[in-house]
mmCIF file of C-alpha atoms and ligand atoms in Angstrom:
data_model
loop_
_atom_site.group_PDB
_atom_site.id
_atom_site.type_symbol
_atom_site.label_atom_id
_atom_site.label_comp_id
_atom_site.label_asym_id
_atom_site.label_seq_id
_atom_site.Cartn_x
_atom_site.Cartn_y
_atom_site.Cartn_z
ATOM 1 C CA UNK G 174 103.316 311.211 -32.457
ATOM 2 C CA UNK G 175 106.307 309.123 -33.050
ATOM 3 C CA UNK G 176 106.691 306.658 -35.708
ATOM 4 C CA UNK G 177 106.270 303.124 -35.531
ATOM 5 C CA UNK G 178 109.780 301.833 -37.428
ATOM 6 C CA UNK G 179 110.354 298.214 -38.542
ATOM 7 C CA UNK G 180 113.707 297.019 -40.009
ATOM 8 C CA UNK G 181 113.849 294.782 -42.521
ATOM 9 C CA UNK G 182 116.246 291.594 -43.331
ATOM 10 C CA UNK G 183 116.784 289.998 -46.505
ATOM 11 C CA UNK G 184 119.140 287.823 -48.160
ATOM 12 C CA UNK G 185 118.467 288.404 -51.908
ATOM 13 C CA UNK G 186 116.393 289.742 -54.780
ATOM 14 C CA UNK G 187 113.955 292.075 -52.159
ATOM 15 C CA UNK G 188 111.196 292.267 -53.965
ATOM 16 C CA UNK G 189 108.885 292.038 -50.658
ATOM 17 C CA UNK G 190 110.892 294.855 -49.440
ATOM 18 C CA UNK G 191 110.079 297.009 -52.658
ATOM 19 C CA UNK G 192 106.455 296.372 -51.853
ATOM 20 C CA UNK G 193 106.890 297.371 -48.306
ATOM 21 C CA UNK G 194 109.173 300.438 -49.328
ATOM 22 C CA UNK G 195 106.197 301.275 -52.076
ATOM 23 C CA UNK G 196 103.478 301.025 -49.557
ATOM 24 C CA UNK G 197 105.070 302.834 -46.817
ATOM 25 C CA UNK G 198 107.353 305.254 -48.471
ATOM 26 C CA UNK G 199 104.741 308.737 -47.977
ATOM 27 C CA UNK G 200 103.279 307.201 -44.955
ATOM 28 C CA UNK G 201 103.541 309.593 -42.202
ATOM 29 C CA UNK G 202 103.546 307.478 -39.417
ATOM 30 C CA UNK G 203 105.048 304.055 -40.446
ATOM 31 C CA UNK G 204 108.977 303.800 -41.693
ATOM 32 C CA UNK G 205 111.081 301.523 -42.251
ATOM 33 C CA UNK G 206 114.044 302.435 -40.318
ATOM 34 C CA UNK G 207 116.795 300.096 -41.848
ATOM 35 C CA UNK G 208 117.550 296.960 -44.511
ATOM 36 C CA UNK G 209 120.250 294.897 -43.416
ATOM 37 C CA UNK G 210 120.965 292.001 -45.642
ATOM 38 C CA UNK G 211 123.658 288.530 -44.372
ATOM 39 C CA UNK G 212 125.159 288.846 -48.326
ATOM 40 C CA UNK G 213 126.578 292.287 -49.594
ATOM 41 C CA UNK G 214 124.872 290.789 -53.416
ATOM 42 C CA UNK G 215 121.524 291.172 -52.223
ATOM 43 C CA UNK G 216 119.468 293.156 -55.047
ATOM 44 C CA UNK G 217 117.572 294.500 -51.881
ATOM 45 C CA UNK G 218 120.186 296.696 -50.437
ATOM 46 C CA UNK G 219 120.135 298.472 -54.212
ATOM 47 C CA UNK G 220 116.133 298.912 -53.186
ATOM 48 C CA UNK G 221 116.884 300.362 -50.445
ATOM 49 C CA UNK G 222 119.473 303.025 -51.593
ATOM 50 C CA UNK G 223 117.462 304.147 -54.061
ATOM 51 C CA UNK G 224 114.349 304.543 -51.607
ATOM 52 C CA UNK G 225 117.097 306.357 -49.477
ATOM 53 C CA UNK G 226 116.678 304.166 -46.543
ATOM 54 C CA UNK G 227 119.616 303.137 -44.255
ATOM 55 C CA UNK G 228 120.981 300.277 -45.201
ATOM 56 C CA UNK G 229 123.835 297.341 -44.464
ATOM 57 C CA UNK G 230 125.494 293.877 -44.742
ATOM 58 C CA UNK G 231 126.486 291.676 -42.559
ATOM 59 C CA UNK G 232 127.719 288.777 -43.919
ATOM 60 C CA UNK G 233 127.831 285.347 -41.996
ATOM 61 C CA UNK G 234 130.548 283.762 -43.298
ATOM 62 C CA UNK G 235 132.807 286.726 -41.482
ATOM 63 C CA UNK G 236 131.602 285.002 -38.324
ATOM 64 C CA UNK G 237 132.785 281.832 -36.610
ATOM 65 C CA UNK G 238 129.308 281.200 -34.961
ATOM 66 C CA UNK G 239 125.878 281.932 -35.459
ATOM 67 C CA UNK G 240 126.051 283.353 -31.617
ATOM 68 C CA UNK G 241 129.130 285.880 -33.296
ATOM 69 C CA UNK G 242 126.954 286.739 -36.148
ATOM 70 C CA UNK G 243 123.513 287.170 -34.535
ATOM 71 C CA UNK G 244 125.379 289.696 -31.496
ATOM 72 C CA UNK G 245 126.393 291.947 -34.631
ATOM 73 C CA UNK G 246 122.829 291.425 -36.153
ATOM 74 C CA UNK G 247 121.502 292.880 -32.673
ATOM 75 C CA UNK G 248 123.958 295.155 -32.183
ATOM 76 C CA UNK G 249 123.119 296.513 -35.635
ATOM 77 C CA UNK G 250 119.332 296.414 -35.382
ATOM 78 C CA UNK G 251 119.863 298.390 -31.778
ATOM 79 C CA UNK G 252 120.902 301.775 -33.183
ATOM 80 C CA UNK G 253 117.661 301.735 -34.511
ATOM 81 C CA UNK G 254 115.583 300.730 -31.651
ATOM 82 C CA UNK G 255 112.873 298.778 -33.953
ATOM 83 C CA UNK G 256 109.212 298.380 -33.184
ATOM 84 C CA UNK G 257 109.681 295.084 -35.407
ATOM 85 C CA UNK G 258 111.143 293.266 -36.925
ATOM 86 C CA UNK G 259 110.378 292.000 -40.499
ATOM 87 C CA UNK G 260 111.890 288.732 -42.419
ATOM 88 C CA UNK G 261 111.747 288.690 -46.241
ATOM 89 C CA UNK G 262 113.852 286.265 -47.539
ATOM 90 C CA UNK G 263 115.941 286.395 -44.849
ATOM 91 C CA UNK G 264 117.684 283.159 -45.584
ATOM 92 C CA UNK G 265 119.438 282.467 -42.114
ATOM 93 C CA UNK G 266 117.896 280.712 -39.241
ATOM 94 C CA UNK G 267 117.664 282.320 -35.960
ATOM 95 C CA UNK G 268 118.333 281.359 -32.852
ATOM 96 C CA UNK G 269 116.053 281.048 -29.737
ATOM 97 C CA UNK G 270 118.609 283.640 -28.028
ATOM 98 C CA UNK G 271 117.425 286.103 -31.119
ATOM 99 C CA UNK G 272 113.852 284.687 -31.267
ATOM 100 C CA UNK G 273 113.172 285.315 -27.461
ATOM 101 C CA UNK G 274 114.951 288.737 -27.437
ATOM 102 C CA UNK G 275 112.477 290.032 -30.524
ATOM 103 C CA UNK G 276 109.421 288.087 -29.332
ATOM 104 C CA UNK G 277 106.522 289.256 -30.135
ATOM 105 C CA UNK G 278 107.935 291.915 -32.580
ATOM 106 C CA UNK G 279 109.392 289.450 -35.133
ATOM 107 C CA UNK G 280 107.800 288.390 -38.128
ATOM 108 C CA UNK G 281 107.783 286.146 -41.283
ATOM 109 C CA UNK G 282 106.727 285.575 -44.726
ATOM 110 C CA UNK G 283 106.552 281.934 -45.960
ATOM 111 C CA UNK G 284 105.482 281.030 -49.409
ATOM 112 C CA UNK G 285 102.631 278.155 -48.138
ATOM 113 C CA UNK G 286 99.773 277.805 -46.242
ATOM 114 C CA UNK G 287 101.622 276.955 -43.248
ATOM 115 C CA UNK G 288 101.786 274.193 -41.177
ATOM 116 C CA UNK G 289 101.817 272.760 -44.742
ATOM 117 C CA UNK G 290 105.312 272.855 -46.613
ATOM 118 C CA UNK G 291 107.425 274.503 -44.531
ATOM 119 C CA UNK G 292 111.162 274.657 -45.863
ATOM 120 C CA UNK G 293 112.481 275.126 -49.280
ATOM 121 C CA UNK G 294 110.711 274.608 -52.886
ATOM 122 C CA UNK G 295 107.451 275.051 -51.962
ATOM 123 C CA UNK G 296 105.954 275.783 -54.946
ATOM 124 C CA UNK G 297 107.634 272.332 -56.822
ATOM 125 C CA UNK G 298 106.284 270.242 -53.832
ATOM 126 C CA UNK G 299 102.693 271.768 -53.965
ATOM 127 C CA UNK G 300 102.614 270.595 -57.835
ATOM 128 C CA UNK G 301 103.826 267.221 -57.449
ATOM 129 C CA UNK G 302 101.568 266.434 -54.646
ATOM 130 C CA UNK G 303 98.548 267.749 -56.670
ATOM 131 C CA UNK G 304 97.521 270.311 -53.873
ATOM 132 C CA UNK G 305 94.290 271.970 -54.771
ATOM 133 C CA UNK G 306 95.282 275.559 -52.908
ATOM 134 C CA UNK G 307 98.749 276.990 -52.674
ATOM 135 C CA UNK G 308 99.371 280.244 -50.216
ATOM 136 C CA UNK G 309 101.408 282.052 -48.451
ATOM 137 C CA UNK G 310 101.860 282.728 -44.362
ATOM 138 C CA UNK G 311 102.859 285.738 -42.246
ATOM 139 C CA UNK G 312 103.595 284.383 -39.002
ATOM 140 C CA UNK G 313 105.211 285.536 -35.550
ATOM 141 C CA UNK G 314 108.729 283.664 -35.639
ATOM 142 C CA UNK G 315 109.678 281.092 -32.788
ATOM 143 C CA UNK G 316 112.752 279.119 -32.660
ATOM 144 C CA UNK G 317 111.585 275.938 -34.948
ATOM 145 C CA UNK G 318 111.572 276.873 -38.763
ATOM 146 C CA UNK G 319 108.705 278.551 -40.271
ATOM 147 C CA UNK G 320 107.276 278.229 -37.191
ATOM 148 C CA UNK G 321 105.511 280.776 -34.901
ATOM 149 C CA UNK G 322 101.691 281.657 -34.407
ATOM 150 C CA UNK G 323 100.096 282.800 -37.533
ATOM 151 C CA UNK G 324 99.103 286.478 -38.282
ATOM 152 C CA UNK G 325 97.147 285.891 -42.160
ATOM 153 C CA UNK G 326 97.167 283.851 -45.202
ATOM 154 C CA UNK G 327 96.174 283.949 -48.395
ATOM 155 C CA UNK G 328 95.467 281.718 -50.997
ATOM 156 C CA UNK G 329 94.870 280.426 -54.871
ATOM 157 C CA UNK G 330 93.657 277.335 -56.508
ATOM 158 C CA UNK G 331 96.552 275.831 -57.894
ATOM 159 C CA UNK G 332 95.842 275.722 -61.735
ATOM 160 C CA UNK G 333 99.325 275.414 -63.379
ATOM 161 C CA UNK G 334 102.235 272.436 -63.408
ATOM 162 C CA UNK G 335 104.596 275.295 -64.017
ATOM 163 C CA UNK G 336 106.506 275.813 -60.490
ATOM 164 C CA UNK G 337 107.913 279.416 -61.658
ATOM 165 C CA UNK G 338 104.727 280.679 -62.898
ATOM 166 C CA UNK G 339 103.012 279.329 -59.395
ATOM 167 C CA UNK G 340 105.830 281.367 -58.101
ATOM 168 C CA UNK G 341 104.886 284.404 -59.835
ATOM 169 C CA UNK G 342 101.074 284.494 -58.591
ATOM 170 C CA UNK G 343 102.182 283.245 -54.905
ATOM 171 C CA UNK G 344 104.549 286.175 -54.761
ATOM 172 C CA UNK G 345 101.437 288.670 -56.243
ATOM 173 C CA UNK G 346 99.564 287.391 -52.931
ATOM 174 C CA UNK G 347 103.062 288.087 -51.040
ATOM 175 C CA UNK G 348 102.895 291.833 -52.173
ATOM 176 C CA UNK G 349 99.560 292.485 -51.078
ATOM 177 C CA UNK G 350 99.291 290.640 -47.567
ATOM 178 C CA UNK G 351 102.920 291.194 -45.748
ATOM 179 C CA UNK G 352 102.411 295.370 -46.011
ATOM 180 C CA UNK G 353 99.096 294.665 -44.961
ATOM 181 C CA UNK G 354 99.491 292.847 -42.046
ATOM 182 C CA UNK G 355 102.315 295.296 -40.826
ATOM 183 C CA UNK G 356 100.266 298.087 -41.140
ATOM 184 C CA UNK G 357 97.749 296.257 -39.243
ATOM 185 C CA UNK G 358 100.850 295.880 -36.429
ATOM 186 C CA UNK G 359 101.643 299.103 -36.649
ATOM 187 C CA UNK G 360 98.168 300.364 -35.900
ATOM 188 C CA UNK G 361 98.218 297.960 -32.868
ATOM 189 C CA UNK G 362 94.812 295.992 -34.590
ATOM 190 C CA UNK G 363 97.174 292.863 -34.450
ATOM 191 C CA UNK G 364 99.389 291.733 -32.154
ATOM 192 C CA UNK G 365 100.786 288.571 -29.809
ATOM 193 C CA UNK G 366 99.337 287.916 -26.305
ATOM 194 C CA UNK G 367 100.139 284.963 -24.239
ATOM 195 C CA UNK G 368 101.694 283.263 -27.487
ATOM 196 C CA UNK G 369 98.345 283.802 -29.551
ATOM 197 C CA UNK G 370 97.139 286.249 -32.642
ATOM 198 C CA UNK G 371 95.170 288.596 -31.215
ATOM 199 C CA UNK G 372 92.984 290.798 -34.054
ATOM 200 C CA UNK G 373 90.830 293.783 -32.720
HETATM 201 C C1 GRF N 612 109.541 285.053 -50.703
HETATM 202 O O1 GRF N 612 108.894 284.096 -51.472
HETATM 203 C C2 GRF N 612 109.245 284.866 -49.250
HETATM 204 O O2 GRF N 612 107.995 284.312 -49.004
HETATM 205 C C3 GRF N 612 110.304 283.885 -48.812
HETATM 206 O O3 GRF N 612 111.452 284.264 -49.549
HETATM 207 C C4 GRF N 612 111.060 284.891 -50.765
HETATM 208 C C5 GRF N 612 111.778 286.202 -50.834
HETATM 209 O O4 GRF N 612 111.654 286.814 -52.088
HETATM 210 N N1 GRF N 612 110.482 283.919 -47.379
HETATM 211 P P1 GRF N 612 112.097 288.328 -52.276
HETATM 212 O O5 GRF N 612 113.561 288.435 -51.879
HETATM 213 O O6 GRF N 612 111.219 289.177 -51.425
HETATM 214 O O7 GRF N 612 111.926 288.613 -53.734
#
């Protein structure tokens, strides 16, 4: 049977990606197929050497458009022909041209309960407004940001005016739902029809 393979983009520290690489490293019939990062800094492409996974930069700022930048993206994510696409901490926004080539087979993970707090600082703007729950999304990406049809959430009572340590338990619920809602992908128990979640 062949393996499902999803490549991963990031833009920094990666530590989503070590909890994908960690949960799918043995797995027989899941890989991830390649890490490609927009920065050459990115702590993530260090994950994935070490995990021995193929991995690149691409760097914006060596293009003179995003339409320049996302063709080598593309190009790039071609020779590996992936089942999906996964965004963690991929700090670039995509255009619809992207989106609508990847639909269905791109997704996200946003640190909120989406629709709520979309954007930057989430964690600072759930504390000043005195939110009772703070979570995070995985979502199918469409062309507005942090948009897209939602695949899971999870979520804690907020119980701390401390935005870094609300960071820290937000990112413990990160680690445990994004691998588990792309293995649920992956076995074909979730997936987009007509524009809506579908869960079997
Ligand atoms: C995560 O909080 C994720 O939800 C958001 O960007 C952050 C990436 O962190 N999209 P890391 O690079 O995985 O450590």
């Amino acid at each position: 049977m062949e393996k499902f393979k999803f490549a991963v983009l990031i833009s920094g520290s990666g530590t989503n990606l070590q909890a994908l690489i960690n949960k799918f490293a043995f797995d027989k019939r899941i890989e991830i197929c390649c890490v490609i990062s927009n920065s050459e800094e990115a702590y993530g492409l260090e994950r994935a050497k070490n995990a021995g996974i193929d991995n690149l930069s691409i760097n914006h700022n060596n293009f003179s458009s995003r339409k320049e930048f996302e063709e080598a993206l593309i190009k790039s994510l071609s020779e590996y022909n992936p089942d999906l696409i996964v965004l963690a901490g991929f700090m670039r926004i995509l255009s619809e041209v992207f989106v609508n080539r990847y639909s269905d087979r791109l997704v996200n993970i946003h640190p909120s309960l989406l629709p709520k707090y979309k954007g930057l600082e989430t964690h600072k703007r759930v504390i000043e407004n005195k939110e009772k729950y703070h979570g995070v999304t995985v979502h199918f990406v469409d062309e507005s940001l942090d948009g897209g049809p939602i695949c899971a959430q999870s979520r804690i009572k907020v119980e701390t005016d401390d935005p870094d340590e609300l960071k820290k338990s937000i990112h413990k619920l990160e680690y445990e739902l994004y691998p588990t809602v792309i293995e649920e992908i992956a076995n074909g128990k979730l997936f987009l029809s007509n524009g809506k979640v579908i869960r079997k």
